[in-house]
PDB file of C-alpha atoms in Angstrom:
ATOM      1  CA  UNK A 271     -55.004 -19.725  16.354  1.00 63.00           C
ATOM      2  CA  UNK A 272     -54.617 -19.722  12.729  1.00 60.00           C
ATOM      3  CA  UNK A 273     -54.339 -16.224  12.354  1.00 62.00           C
ATOM      4  CA  UNK A 274     -51.971 -15.662  14.979  1.00 49.00           C
ATOM      5  CA  UNK A 275     -49.728 -18.519  13.223  1.00 48.00           C
ATOM      6  CA  UNK A 276     -49.825 -16.601   9.598  1.00 48.00           C
ATOM      7  CA  UNK A 277     -49.232 -13.284  11.011  1.00 51.00           C
ATOM      8  CA  UNK A 278     -45.932 -14.526  12.726  1.00 56.00           C
ATOM      9  CA  UNK A 279     -45.002 -16.329   9.648  1.00 47.00           C
ATOM     10  CA  UNK A 280     -45.612 -13.404   7.343  1.00 51.00           C
ATOM     11  CA  UNK A 281     -43.538 -11.079  10.155  1.00 55.00           C
ATOM     12  CA  UNK A 282     -40.682 -13.474   9.687  1.00 50.00           C
ATOM     13  CA  UNK A 283     -40.876 -13.774   6.428  1.00 50.00           C
ATOM     14  CA  UNK A 284     -40.779  -9.803   5.807  1.00 48.00           C
ATOM     15  CA  UNK A 285     -38.013  -9.423   8.540  1.00 52.00           C
ATOM     16  CA  UNK A 286     -35.374 -12.497   6.420  1.00 48.00           C
ATOM     17  CA  UNK A 287     -36.592 -10.161   2.902  1.00 45.00           C
ATOM     18  CA  UNK A 288     -35.261  -6.774   4.415  1.00 47.00           C
ATOM     19  CA  UNK A 289     -31.962  -8.806   6.234  1.00 44.00           C
ATOM     20  CA  UNK A 290     -31.107 -10.171   2.866  1.00 47.00           C
ATOM     21  CA  UNK A 291     -31.301  -7.089   0.889  1.00 62.00           C
ATOM     22  CA  UNK A 292     -29.249  -4.953   3.228  1.00 82.00           C
ATOM     23  CA  UNK A 293     -26.499  -7.632   4.838  1.00 83.00           C
ATOM     24  CA  UNK A 294     -26.234 -10.002   1.829  1.00 80.00           C
ATOM     25  CA  UNK A 295     -27.643 -12.895  -0.310  1.00 83.00           C
ATOM     26  CA  UNK A 296     -27.591 -15.349   2.479  1.00 88.00           C
ATOM     27  CA  UNK A 297     -26.638 -16.042   6.110  1.00 88.00           C
ATOM     28  CA  UNK A 298     -22.967 -16.552   5.440  1.00 88.00           C
ATOM     29  CA  UNK A 299     -22.537 -13.457   3.404  1.00 89.00           C
ATOM     30  CA  UNK A 300     -24.820 -11.549   6.287  1.00 90.00           C
ATOM     31  CA  UNK A 301     -22.285 -13.090   8.988  1.00 93.00           C
ATOM     32  CA  UNK A 302     -19.082 -11.971   7.104  1.00 95.00           C
ATOM     33  CA  UNK A 303     -20.487  -8.496   6.173  1.00 94.00           C
ATOM     34  CA  UNK A 304     -21.455  -7.706   9.682  1.00 93.00           C
ATOM     35  CA  UNK A 305     -18.226  -8.790  11.065  1.00 95.00           C
ATOM     36  CA  UNK A 306     -16.390  -6.903   8.614  1.00 96.00           C
ATOM     37  CA  UNK A 307     -18.520  -3.891   9.168  1.00 95.00           C
ATOM     38  CA  UNK A 308     -17.679  -3.644  12.981  1.00 95.00           C
ATOM     39  CA  UNK A 309     -13.867  -4.036  12.376  1.00 96.00           C
ATOM     40  CA  UNK A 310     -13.709  -1.492   9.727  1.00 93.00           C
ATOM     41  CA  UNK A 311     -15.823   0.870  12.091  1.00 94.00           C
ATOM     42  CA  UNK A 312     -13.362   0.293  14.881  1.00 95.00           C
ATOM     43  CA  UNK A 313     -10.369   0.408  12.892  1.00 96.00           C
ATOM     44  CA  UNK A 314     -11.632   3.632  11.513  1.00 96.00           C
ATOM     45  CA  UNK A 315     -12.540   5.172  15.060  1.00 95.00           C
ATOM     46  CA  UNK A 316      -8.785   4.518  16.145  1.00 97.00           C
ATOM     47  CA  UNK A 317      -7.817   6.219  13.104  1.00 96.00           C
ATOM     48  CA  UNK A 318      -6.263   3.322  11.255  1.00 96.00           C
ATOM     49  CA  UNK A 319      -7.503   4.188   8.115  1.00 97.00           C
ATOM     50  CA  UNK A 320      -5.258   1.948   6.060  1.00 96.00           C
ATOM     51  CA  UNK A 321      -6.020  -1.365   7.911  1.00 96.00           C
ATOM     52  CA  UNK A 322      -9.941   0.012   7.877  1.00 97.00           C
ATOM     53  CA  UNK A 323      -9.924   0.021   4.123  1.00 97.00           C
ATOM     54  CA  UNK A 324      -9.558  -3.848   3.586  1.00 96.00           C
ATOM     55  CA  UNK A 325     -12.443  -4.571   5.885  1.00 97.00           C
ATOM     56  CA  UNK A 326     -14.310  -1.432   4.175  1.00 97.00           C
ATOM     57  CA  UNK A 327     -14.073  -3.078   0.675  1.00 97.00           C
ATOM     58  CA  UNK A 328     -15.500  -6.624   1.433  1.00 96.00           C
ATOM     59  CA  UNK A 329     -18.777  -4.617   3.051  1.00 96.00           C
ATOM     60  CA  UNK A 330     -18.686  -2.529   0.116  1.00 96.00           C
ATOM     61  CA  UNK A 331     -18.522  -5.375  -2.190  1.00 95.00           C
ATOM     62  CA  UNK A 332     -20.670  -7.847  -0.234  1.00 94.00           C
ATOM     63  CA  UNK A 333     -23.458  -5.616   1.492  1.00 94.00           C
ATOM     64  CA  UNK A 334     -23.481  -2.190  -0.281  1.00 94.00           C
ATOM     65  CA  UNK A 335     -26.871  -1.369   1.207  1.00 93.00           C
ATOM     66  CA  UNK A 336     -25.955  -2.007   4.763  1.00 92.00           C
ATOM     67  CA  UNK A 337     -25.516   1.641   6.013  1.00 92.00           C
ATOM     68  CA  UNK A 338     -25.144   5.296   4.577  1.00 93.00           C
ATOM     69  CA  UNK A 339     -21.768   4.997   6.935  1.00 94.00           C
ATOM     70  CA  UNK A 340     -19.858   2.973   4.175  1.00 96.00           C
ATOM     71  CA  UNK A 341     -20.160   6.019   1.768  1.00 95.00           C
ATOM     72  CA  UNK A 342     -19.890   8.556   4.406  1.00 93.00           C
ATOM     73  CA  UNK A 343     -16.124   7.099   5.475  1.00 96.00           C
ATOM     74  CA  UNK A 344     -15.000   6.182   1.820  1.00 95.00           C
ATOM     75  CA  UNK A 345     -13.316   9.522   0.781  1.00 95.00           C
ATOM     76  CA  UNK A 346     -11.319   9.346   3.985  1.00 96.00           C
ATOM     77  CA  UNK A 347     -10.140   5.862   3.602  1.00 97.00           C
ATOM     78  CA  UNK A 348      -9.423   6.400  -0.386  1.00 97.00           C
ATOM     79  CA  UNK A 349      -7.495   9.569   0.744  1.00 96.00           C
ATOM     80  CA  UNK A 350      -5.099   7.422   2.654  1.00 97.00           C
ATOM     81  CA  UNK A 351      -5.020   4.538   0.567  1.00 97.00           C
ATOM     82  CA  UNK A 352      -4.064   6.803  -2.404  1.00 97.00           C
ATOM     83  CA  UNK A 353      -1.635   8.794  -0.312  1.00 96.00           C
ATOM     84  CA  UNK A 354       0.198   5.490   0.522  1.00 96.00           C
ATOM     85  CA  UNK A 355       0.287   4.003  -3.024  1.00 95.00           C
ATOM     86  CA  UNK A 356       3.128   4.572  -5.086  1.00 95.00           C
ATOM     87  CA  UNK A 357       2.162   3.201  -8.279  1.00 95.00           C
ATOM     88  CA  UNK A 358       0.162   5.414 -10.359  1.00 94.00           C
ATOM     89  CA  UNK A 359      -1.710   3.185 -12.190  1.00 96.00           C
ATOM     90  CA  UNK A 360      -3.022   1.887  -8.867  1.00 96.00           C
ATOM     91  CA  UNK A 361      -3.858   5.429  -7.789  1.00 96.00           C
ATOM     92  CA  UNK A 362      -5.438   6.003 -11.129  1.00 96.00           C
ATOM     93  CA  UNK A 363      -7.462   2.860 -10.344  1.00 96.00           C
ATOM     94  CA  UNK A 364      -8.279   4.109  -6.631  1.00 96.00           C
ATOM     95  CA  UNK A 365      -9.769   7.053  -8.054  1.00 96.00           C
ATOM     96  CA  UNK A 366     -11.787   5.530 -10.266  1.00 96.00           C
ATOM     97  CA  UNK A 367     -13.273   3.425  -7.711  1.00 96.00           C
ATOM     98  CA  UNK A 368     -13.875   6.319  -5.423  1.00 95.00           C
ATOM     99  CA  UNK A 369     -16.003   7.718  -8.592  1.00 95.00           C
ATOM    100  CA  UNK A 370     -18.069   4.376  -8.432  1.00 95.00           C
ATOM    101  CA  UNK A 371     -18.471   4.688  -4.902  1.00 95.00           C
ATOM    102  CA  UNK A 372     -20.239   8.012  -4.916  1.00 92.00           C
ATOM    103  CA  UNK A 373     -22.059   6.912  -7.854  1.00 92.00           C
ATOM    104  CA  UNK A 374     -23.313   3.890  -6.154  1.00 93.00           C
ATOM    105  CA  UNK A 375     -24.057   6.200  -2.944  1.00 92.00           C
ATOM    106  CA  UNK A 376     -26.486   8.288  -5.304  1.00 91.00           C
ATOM    107  CA  UNK A 377     -28.140   5.021  -6.439  1.00 92.00           C
ATOM    108  CA  UNK A 378     -28.976   3.791  -3.169  1.00 90.00           C
ATOM    109  CA  UNK A 379     -29.215   7.132  -1.141  1.00 88.00           C
ATOM    110  CA  UNK A 380     -30.336   9.955  -3.187  1.00 87.00           C
ATOM    111  CA  UNK A 381     -29.935  13.117  -1.384  1.00 82.00           C
ATOM    112  CA  UNK A 382     -27.039  12.226   0.684  1.00 76.00           C
ATOM    113  CA  UNK A 383     -24.509  14.015  -1.731  1.00 69.00           C
ATOM    114  CA  UNK A 384     -24.612  17.492   0.393  1.00 59.00           C
ATOM    115  CA  UNK A 385     -23.752  14.971   3.804  1.00 58.00           C
ATOM    116  CA  UNK A 386     -20.178  13.960   2.133  1.00 54.00           C
ATOM    117  CA  UNK A 387     -17.095  15.135   3.352  1.00 55.00           C
ATOM    118  CA  UNK A 388     -13.560  14.359   2.774  1.00 52.00           C
TER     119      UNK A 388
END
């Protein structure tokens, strides 16, 4: 009985550690991240790239390690956002942000650079 309790406790602790690292640092962040991840994915799939960008940004800021999809879809989201932006300073900021996204992807998912397409 004691061994069963210990193994269940260990499993629960391990699962919570993995969840915290991937989907946020607490349950509120995890919920917010998961909701925005689903919203951005649905909007991206419906080709509403400008609307998807805002949800993507929340996911990227709260839980950048949630999925490689965050980085796979980033170039297209940024391309539409840059094309929609009239201010040249904001465009330069978006390009800089995209380069930071690439750098972060290489840190979190090394070896995936060949899978990126714009």
